[in-house]
């Protein structure tokens, strides 16, 4: 994008990410944070120049005051967004991302075990394609406008549920291409999932994938709730059966009383 070539914009990124890294020593900087920061900054810059989303940018449209305001707003909006995604990034990055991938696999196993079995059969690991999805939060899979719409849904979910909904959207993407994936081998799936054909997506396509993610979320929740209830009911049945067995069997004290009576 033309706007990212502007020296003032580059300085904003340099200063803000440096300060953020100092303020968040448990996370530190990692590859992908720049993409997330740029997404937030481009949205805020669009208030000053509507042509930014189209790839064009006029340096004159951005005054020194505007640069100062954009830097401050971007820093705080970026900090809030990353805080919501902290289950992935807190403390040990490898642990957080590993847990996210395990969660993604868990969701897919519940809602679409067939595609998971095919992926494993071909030797493809979740990290081979979803690592970038987790670190860059789809900034490389969709254009700026579509990422903004997706992130808007994350923010609507609330700070404590943003990361979870991201997992469901990842699962929805895999599920969306299920029929194509089932016909592919390892190398074909790897190439396909690393370069999703989303360039031609419209707003309707983005709305559809968000809707699919919401359905997966409710489906998985319903299945888990059902399993919990089933386990609880089985436990109650076992307890009731044990009580009936105890009542049916004579107690040891009863046997001792009968023996004492015979002796007398």
JSON list of N, CA, C and O in Angstrom, two decimals, residues 179-203:
[
{"chain": "A", "resi": 179, "resn": "UNK", "atom": "N", "xyz": [-15.40, -30.04, 0.86]},
{"chain": "A", "resi": 179, "resn": "UNK", "atom": "CA", "xyz": [-15.51, -30.91, -0.31]},
{"chain": "A", "resi": 179, "resn": "UNK", "atom": "C", "xyz": [-14.27, -30.83, -1.21]},
{"chain": "A", "resi": 179, "resn": "UNK", "atom": "O", "xyz": [-13.86, -31.84, -1.78]},
{"chain": "A", "resi": 180, "resn": "UNK", "atom": "N", "xyz": [-13.67, -29.64, -1.31]},
{"chain": "A", "resi": 180, "resn": "UNK", "atom": "CA", "xyz": [-12.43, -29.52, -2.08]},
{"chain": "A", "resi": 180, "resn": "UNK", "atom": "C", "xyz": [-11.28, -30.22, -1.36]},
{"chain": "A", "resi": 180, "resn": "UNK", "atom": "O", "xyz": [-10.48, -30.92, -1.99]},
{"chain": "A", "resi": 181, "resn": "UNK", "atom": "N", "xyz": [-11.20, -30.04, -0.03]},
{"chain": "A", "resi": 181, "resn": "UNK", "atom": "CA", "xyz": [-10.10, -30.62, 0.74]},
{"chain": "A", "resi": 181, "resn": "UNK", "atom": "C", "xyz": [-10.11, -32.14, 0.71]},
{"chain": "A", "resi": 181, "resn": "UNK", "atom": "O", "xyz": [-9.05, -32.77, 0.67]},
{"chain": "A", "resi": 182, "resn": "UNK", "atom": "N", "xyz": [-11.28, -32.74, 0.74]},
{"chain": "A", "resi": 182, "resn": "UNK", "atom": "CA", "xyz": [-11.39, -34.20, 0.75]},
{"chain": "A", "resi": 182, "resn": "UNK", "atom": "C", "xyz": [-10.85, -34.83, -0.54]},
{"chain": "A", "resi": 182, "resn": "UNK", "atom": "O", "xyz": [-10.55, -36.03, -0.57]},
{"chain": "A", "resi": 183, "resn": "UNK", "atom": "N", "xyz": [-10.72, -34.03, -1.59]},
{"chain": "A", "resi": 183, "resn": "UNK", "atom": "CA", "xyz": [-10.21, -34.54, -2.86]},
{"chain": "A", "resi": 183, "resn": "UNK", "atom": "C", "xyz": [-8.72, -34.26, -3.04]},
{"chain": "A", "resi": 183, "resn": "UNK", "atom": "O", "xyz": [-8.13, -34.63, -4.05]},
{"chain": "A", "resi": 184, "resn": "UNK", "atom": "N", "xyz": [-8.09, -33.62, -2.03]},
{"chain": "A", "resi": 184, "resn": "UNK", "atom": "CA", "xyz": [-6.70, -33.20, -2.15]},
{"chain": "A", "resi": 184, "resn": "UNK", "atom": "C", "xyz": [-5.76, -34.09, -1.34]},
{"chain": "A", "resi": 184, "resn": "UNK", "atom": "O", "xyz": [-6.16, -34.68, -0.34]},
{"chain": "A", "resi": 185, "resn": "UNK", "atom": "N", "xyz": [-4.50, -34.13, -1.77]},
{"chain": "A", "resi": 185, "resn": "UNK", "atom": "CA", "xyz": [-3.46, -34.81, -0.99]},
{"chain": "A", "resi": 185, "resn": "UNK", "atom": "C", "xyz": [-2.74, -33.78, -0.13]},
{"chain": "A", "resi": 185, "resn": "UNK", "atom": "O", "xyz": [-3.14, -32.61, -0.07]},
{"chain": "A", "resi": 186, "resn": "UNK", "atom": "N", "xyz": [-1.66, -34.19, 0.52]},
{"chain": "A", "resi": 186, "resn": "UNK", "atom": "CA", "xyz": [-0.95, -33.33, 1.45]},
{"chain": "A", "resi": 186, "resn": "UNK", "atom": "C", "xyz": [-0.52, -32.01, 0.82]},
{"chain": "A", "resi": 186, "resn": "UNK", "atom": "O", "xyz": [-0.85, -30.93, 1.32]},
{"chain": "A", "resi": 187, "resn": "UNK", "atom": "N", "xyz": [0.23, -32.08, -0.27]},
{"chain": "A", "resi": 187, "resn": "UNK", "atom": "CA", "xyz": [0.78, -30.87, -0.89]},
{"chain": "A", "resi": 187, "resn": "UNK", "atom": "C", "xyz": [-0.31, -29.95, -1.42]},
{"chain": "A", "resi": 187, "resn": "UNK", "atom": "O", "xyz": [-0.20, -28.72, -1.31]},
{"chain": "A", "resi": 188, "resn": "UNK", "atom": "N", "xyz": [-1.36, -30.54, -1.97]},
{"chain": "A", "resi": 188, "resn": "UNK", "atom": "CA", "xyz": [-2.46, -29.73, -2.50]},
{"chain": "A", "resi": 188, "resn": "UNK", "atom": "C", "xyz": [-3.20, -29.01, -1.38]},
{"chain": "A", "resi": 188, "resn": "UNK", "atom": "O", "xyz": [-3.53, -27.82, -1.50]},
{"chain": "A", "resi": 189, "resn": "UNK", "atom": "N", "xyz": [-3.45, -29.72, -0.29]},
{"chain": "A", "resi": 189, "resn": "UNK", "atom": "CA", "xyz": [-4.12, -29.08, 0.85]},
{"chain": "A", "resi": 189, "resn": "UNK", "atom": "C", "xyz": [-3.27, -27.98, 1.45]},
{"chain": "A", "resi": 189, "resn": "UNK", "atom": "O", "xyz": [-3.77, -26.91, 1.81]},
{"chain": "A", "resi": 190, "resn": "UNK", "atom": "N", "xyz": [-1.97, -28.24, 1.59]},
{"chain": "A", "resi": 190, "resn": "UNK", "atom": "CA", "xyz": [-1.06, -27.27, 2.17]},
{"chain": "A", "resi": 190, "resn": "UNK", "atom": "C", "xyz": [-1.05, -25.98, 1.36]},
{"chain": "A", "resi": 190, "resn": "UNK", "atom": "O", "xyz": [-1.20, -24.88, 1.90]},
{"chain": "A", "resi": 191, "resn": "UNK", "atom": "N", "xyz": [-0.92, -26.11, 0.05]},
{"chain": "A", "resi": 191, "resn": "UNK", "atom": "CA", "xyz": [-0.91, -24.94, -0.83]},
{"chain": "A", "resi": 191, "resn": "UNK", "atom": "C", "xyz": [-2.24, -24.21, -0.79]},
{"chain": "A", "resi": 191, "resn": "UNK", "atom": "O", "xyz": [-2.29, -22.97, -0.71]},
{"chain": "A", "resi": 192, "resn": "UNK", "atom": "N", "xyz": [-3.31, -24.97, -0.81]},
{"chain": "A", "resi": 192, "resn": "UNK", "atom": "CA", "xyz": [-4.65, -24.37, -0.82]},
{"chain": "A", "resi": 192, "resn": "UNK", "atom": "C", "xyz": [-4.93, -23.60, 0.46]},
{"chain": "A", "resi": 192, "resn": "UNK", "atom": "O", "xyz": [-5.39, -22.44, 0.42]},
{"chain": "A", "resi": 193, "resn": "UNK", "atom": "N", "xyz": [-4.66, -24.21, 1.62]},
{"chain": "A", "resi": 193, "resn": "UNK", "atom": "CA", "xyz": [-4.98, -23.57, 2.90]},
{"chain": "A", "resi": 193, "resn": "UNK", "atom": "C", "xyz": [-4.05, -22.41, 3.23]},
{"chain": "A", "resi": 193, "resn": "UNK", "atom": "O", "xyz": [-4.41, -21.50, 3.97]},
{"chain": "A", "resi": 194, "resn": "UNK", "atom": "N", "xyz": [-2.84, -22.44, 2.67]},
{"chain": "A", "resi": 194, "resn": "UNK", "atom": "CA", "xyz": [-1.92, -21.32, 2.88]},
{"chain": "A", "resi": 194, "resn": "UNK", "atom": "C", "xyz": [-2.20, -20.15, 1.94]},
{"chain": "A", "resi": 194, "resn": "UNK", "atom": "O", "xyz": [-1.73, -19.04, 2.19]},
{"chain": "A", "resi": 195, "resn": "UNK", "atom": "N", "xyz": [-2.95, -20.42, 0.89]},
{"chain": "A", "resi": 195, "resn": "UNK", "atom": "CA", "xyz": [-3.31, -19.37, -0.07]},
{"chain": "A", "resi": 195, "resn": "UNK", "atom": "C", "xyz": [-4.80, -19.50, -0.41]},
{"chain": "A", "resi": 195, "resn": "UNK", "atom": "O", "xyz": [-5.17, -19.86, -1.54]},
{"chain": "A", "resi": 196, "resn": "UNK", "atom": "N", "xyz": [-5.63, -19.22, 0.57]},
{"chain": "A", "resi": 196, "resn": "UNK", "atom": "CA", "xyz": [-7.07, -19.35, 0.39]},
{"chain": "A", "resi": 196, "resn": "UNK", "atom": "C", "xyz": [-7.57, -18.44, -0.74]},
{"chain": "A", "resi": 196, "resn": "UNK", "atom": "O", "xyz": [-7.11, -17.29, -0.86]},
{"chain": "A", "resi": 197, "resn": "UNK", "atom": "N", "xyz": [-8.48, -18.93, -1.57]},
{"chain": "A", "resi": 197, "resn": "UNK", "atom": "CA", "xyz": [-8.98, -18.14, -2.70]},
{"chain": "A", "resi": 197, "resn": "UNK", "atom": "C", "xyz": [-10.01, -17.10, -2.26]},
{"chain": "A", "resi": 197, "resn": "UNK", "atom": "O", "xyz": [-11.18, -17.13, -2.67]},
{"chain": "A", "resi": 198, "resn": "UNK", "atom": "N", "xyz": [-9.56, -16.16, -1.43]},
{"chain": "A", "resi": 198, "resn": "UNK", "atom": "CA", "xyz": [-10.49, -15.15, -0.90]},
{"chain": "A", "resi": 198, "resn": "UNK", "atom": "C", "xyz": [-10.37, -13.79, -1.59]},
{"chain": "A", "resi": 198, "resn": "UNK", "atom": "O", "xyz": [-11.07, -12.85, -1.22]},
{"chain": "A", "resi": 199, "resn": "UNK", "atom": "N", "xyz": [-9.49, -13.69, -2.58]},
{"chain": "A", "resi": 199, "resn": "UNK", "atom": "CA", "xyz": [-9.30, -12.41, -3.27]},
{"chain": "A", "resi": 199, "resn": "UNK", "atom": "C", "xyz": [-10.57, -11.92, -3.94]},
{"chain": "A", "resi": 199, "resn": "UNK", "atom": "O", "xyz": [-10.81, -10.71, -4.03]},
{"chain": "A", "resi": 200, "resn": "UNK", "atom": "N", "xyz": [-11.36, -12.86, -4.40]},
{"chain": "A", "resi": 200, "resn": "UNK", "atom": "CA", "xyz": [-12.58, -12.48, -5.12]},
{"chain": "A", "resi": 200, "resn": "UNK", "atom": "C", "xyz": [-13.82, -12.45, -4.21]},
{"chain": "A", "resi": 200, "resn": "UNK", "atom": "O", "xyz": [-14.93, -12.29, -4.68]},
{"chain": "A", "resi": 201, "resn": "UNK", "atom": "N", "xyz": [-13.60, -12.60, -2.92]},
{"chain": "A", "resi": 201, "resn": "UNK", "atom": "CA", "xyz": [-14.73, -12.62, -1.99]},
{"chain": "A", "resi": 201, "resn": "UNK", "atom": "C", "xyz": [-15.43, -11.26, -1.95]},
{"chain": "A", "resi": 201, "resn": "UNK", "atom": "O", "xyz": [-14.78, -10.21, -2.03]},
{"chain": "A", "resi": 202, "resn": "UNK", "atom": "N", "xyz": [-16.73, -11.31, -1.79]},
{"chain": "A", "resi": 202, "resn": "UNK", "atom": "CA", "xyz": [-17.53, -10.10, -1.63]},
{"chain": "A", "resi": 202, "resn": "UNK", "atom": "C", "xyz": [-17.92, -9.95, -0.16]},
{"chain": "A", "resi": 202, "resn": "UNK", "atom": "O", "xyz": [-17.64, -10.83, 0.66]},
{"chain": "A", "resi": 203, "resn": "UNK", "atom": "N", "xyz": [-18.59, -8.85, 0.15]},
{"chain": "A", "resi": 203, "resn": "UNK", "atom": "CA", "xyz": [-19.06, -8.65, 1.53]},
{"chain": "A", "resi": 203, "resn": "UNK", "atom": "C", "xyz": [-20.03, -9.75, 1.93]},
{"chain": "A", "resi": 203, "resn": "UNK", "atom": "O", "xyz": [-20.05, -10.18, 3.09]}
]
